[in-house]
Tab-separated table of C-alpha atoms in Angstrom:
chain	number	residue	atom	x	y	z
A	94	MET	CA	-7.005	-2.538	28.891
A	95	ARG	CA	-4.732	-5.530	29.129
A	96	SER	CA	-1.463	-6.019	27.296
A	97	ALA	CA	-2.571	-9.520	26.284
A	98	TYR	CA	-5.530	-7.967	24.459
A	99	LEU	CA	-3.287	-5.545	22.550
A	100	GLY	CA	-0.811	-8.341	21.841
A	101	LEU	CA	-3.619	-10.428	20.400
A	102	ALA	CA	-4.674	-7.491	18.230
A	103	LEU	CA	-1.117	-7.059	16.936
A	104	ALA	CA	-0.776	-10.769	16.205
A	105	LEU	CA	-4.129	-10.837	14.386
A	106	GLY	CA	-3.144	-7.781	12.348
A	107	LEU	CA	0.119	-9.424	11.262
A	108	ILE	CA	-1.634	-12.711	10.476
A	109	GLY	CA	-4.172	-10.792	8.422
A	110	PHE	CA	-1.387	-8.998	6.580
A	111	ALA	CA	0.332	-12.284	5.753
A	112	ALA	CA	-2.910	-13.883	4.562
A	113	VAL	CA	-3.805	-10.894	2.379
A	114	GLU	CA	-0.298	-10.657	0.937
A	115	ILE	CA	-0.092	-14.362	0.132
A	116	THR	CA	-3.559	-14.417	-1.398
A	117	GLY	CA	-2.803	-11.314	-3.451
A	118	ARG	CA	0.407	-12.797	-4.797
A	119	MET	CA	-1.310	-16.076	-5.646
A	120	ARG	CA	-4.020	-14.210	-7.552
A	121	GLY	CA	-1.606	-11.774	-9.151
A	122	THR	CA	-3.250	-8.690	-7.645
A	123	LEU	CA	-1.657	-5.732	-5.942
A	124	THR	CA	-2.637	-5.560	-2.267
A	125	ALA	CA	0.170	-3.313	-1.040
A	126	VAL	CA	-0.496	-0.048	0.770
A	127	THR	CA	3.081	1.179	0.345
A	128	PRO	CA	6.027	0.087	-1.799
A	129	TYR	CA	7.664	-1.451	1.293
A	130	LEU	CA	6.635	-4.868	2.590
A	131	TRP	CA	7.874	-4.192	6.118
A	132	LEU	CA	5.942	-0.919	6.235
A	133	ASP	CA	2.756	-2.643	5.092
A	134	ALA	CA	3.144	-5.175	7.912
A	135	ALA	CA	3.659	-2.361	10.412
A	136	VAL	CA	0.593	-0.526	9.094
A	137	PHE	CA	-1.633	-3.611	9.399
A	138	GLY	CA	-0.366	-4.301	12.928
A	139	LEU	CA	-0.762	-0.690	14.041
A	140	THR	CA	-4.237	-0.446	12.527
A	141	ALA	CA	-5.342	-3.602	14.328
A	142	VAL	CA	-3.999	-2.306	17.649
A	143	LEU	CA	-5.551	1.156	17.252
A	144	LEU	CA	-8.964	-0.224	16.352
A	145	ALA	CA	-8.744	-2.773	19.174
A	146	ALA	CA	-8.019	0.035	21.629
A	147	VAL	CA	-10.969	2.077	20.351
A	148	PHE	CA	-13.344	-0.899	20.432
A	149	PHE	CA	-12.197	-2.333	23.781
A	150	ARG	CA	-14.856	-0.737	25.993
A	151	PRO	CA	-17.713	-1.160	23.504
A	152	PHE	CA	-16.734	-4.835	23.050
A	153	ARG	CA	-16.538	-5.296	26.795
A	154	ARG	CA	-19.938	-3.763	27.557
A	155	SER	CA	-21.928	-4.952	24.550
A	156	ARG	CA	-24.687	-7.504	24.433
A	157	PRO	CA	-24.573	-10.282	21.820
A	158	MET	CA	-26.559	-8.455	19.117
A	159	ALA	CA	-24.622	-5.240	19.630
A	160	THR	CA	-21.374	-7.212	19.455
A	161	PHE	CA	-22.311	-8.290	15.939
A	162	PHE	CA	-22.603	-4.648	14.844
A	163	LEU	CA	-19.378	-3.719	16.634
A	164	VAL	CA	-17.528	-6.520	14.835
A	165	LEU	CA	-18.999	-5.278	11.560
A	166	GLY	CA	-17.851	-1.748	12.393
A	167	TYR	CA	-14.337	-2.964	13.167
A	168	VAL	CA	-14.143	-4.758	9.815
A	169	LEU	CA	-15.542	-1.787	7.887
A	170	LEU	CA	-13.149	0.713	9.498
A	171	PHE	CA	-10.009	-1.376	9.062
A	172	ALA	CA	-9.253	-0.700	5.370
A	173	PRO	CA	-9.834	3.082	5.391
A	174	LEU	CA	-7.760	3.551	8.550
A	175	ALA	CA	-4.969	1.307	7.247
A	176	GLY	CA	-4.999	3.254	3.967
A	177	VAL	CA	-4.636	6.606	5.732
A	178	LEU	CA	-1.912	5.307	8.064
A	179	GLY	CA	-0.140	3.712	5.099
A	180	ALA	CA	-0.250	6.952	3.137
A	181	ALA	CA	1.200	8.897	6.063
A	182	ALA	CA	3.877	6.260	6.642
A	183	GLU	CA	4.893	6.171	2.974
A	184	LEU	CA	5.145	9.963	2.751
A	185	THR	CA	7.221	9.978	5.926
A	186	VAL	CA	9.609	7.215	4.859
A	187	ASP	CA	10.058	8.695	1.373
A	188	GLY	CA	10.285	12.276	2.700
A	189	LEU	CA	7.659	13.577	0.288
A	190	TRP	CA	5.506	15.709	2.596
A	191	GLY	CA	6.711	18.837	0.761
A	192	VAL	CA	5.047	17.896	-2.542
A	193	PRO	CA	1.422	19.099	-2.132
A	194	ASN	CA	-0.041	17.293	-5.159
A	195	LEU	CA	1.541	14.017	-4.126
A	196	VAL	CA	0.315	14.367	-0.542
A	197	GLY	CA	-3.259	14.967	-1.660
A	198	SER	CA	-3.311	12.143	-4.172
A	199	THR	CA	-1.660	9.702	-1.766
A	200	PHE	CA	-4.293	10.298	0.902
A	201	LEU	CA	-7.022	9.849	-1.697
A	202	HIS	CA	-5.701	6.846	-3.583
A	203	ALA	CA	-4.108	4.726	-0.835
A	204	PRO	CA	-7.326	4.213	1.180
A	205	THR	CA	-9.421	3.766	-1.960
A	206	ASN	CA	-7.049	1.196	-3.415
A	207	LEU	CA	-6.837	-0.727	-0.136
A	208	ILE	CA	-10.620	-0.802	0.286
A	209	TYR	CA	-10.915	-2.106	-3.277
A	210	ALA	CA	-8.177	-4.708	-2.769
A	211	LEU	CA	-9.474	-6.007	0.564
A	212	THR	CA	-13.089	-6.270	-0.568
A	213	LEU	CA	-12.976	-7.202	-4.242
A	214	ASP	CA	-9.536	-8.651	-4.981
A	215	VAL	CA	-8.910	-10.718	-1.853
A	216	GLY	CA	-12.219	-10.283	-0.058
A	217	VAL	CA	-12.787	-14.020	0.052
A	218	VAL	CA	-9.916	-14.183	2.556
A	219	ALA	CA	-9.777	-10.679	4.061
A	220	LEU	CA	-13.426	-10.237	5.041
A	221	PRO	CA	-13.945	-13.561	6.863
A	222	LEU	CA	-10.533	-13.255	8.504
A	223	GLY	CA	-11.363	-9.715	9.630
A	224	ALA	CA	-14.673	-10.859	11.084
A	225	VAL	CA	-13.008	-13.737	12.953
A	226	ALA	CA	-10.257	-11.435	14.240
A	227	ALA	CA	-12.749	-8.834	15.466
A	228	GLY	CA	-14.833	-11.608	17.034
A	229	LEU	CA	-11.777	-12.917	18.873
A	230	LEU	CA	-11.003	-9.414	20.121
A	231	ALA	CA	-14.592	-8.994	21.314
A	232	TRP	CA	-14.399	-12.337	23.100
A	233	ARG	CA	-11.048	-11.444	24.681
A	234	ALA	CA	-12.318	-8.045	25.829
A	235	ARG	CA	-15.212	-9.698	27.668
A	236	ARG	CA	-13.052	-12.147	29.576
A	237	PRO	CA	-12.760	-11.312	33.273
A	238	ASP	CA	-9.567	-9.734	34.561
A	239	ARG	CA	-7.280	-12.054	36.459
A	240	HIS	CA	-4.781	-9.280	36.984
A	241	ARG	CA	-4.567	-5.757	35.703
A	242	GLY	CA	-2.338	-4.773	32.781
A	243	PHE	CA	-1.851	-1.162	31.829
């Protein structure tokens, strides 16, 4: 896997975060995963990188029709994974892992709220942008190696 590929994934995750945040603020809807803006940006970037790493080989080896389903899978997995990572990050930053009821409800509500926000509230921006981002990652994964990264 090349560092340029992971860098592209990180950049696309941060661009997606900015687009979702701006659209949410313009519409007056809550799109945050955590109460911290910087942590939300980190969660979106990390989620994009993790999914890009998981999908690298399937993207690289897929045929055109299979690539469509892989892109769809990437888009569908983004919100639940970002919600879980956001819940864990918020509990860590706030130091609330010792409150069992809060831990359980955070891991239930954060992914559910993010799925709702990204599909219904700002889906007109988030879904097409996610599909384009996953398509770019699939395209980048299929490009021939000029030199090896890590």
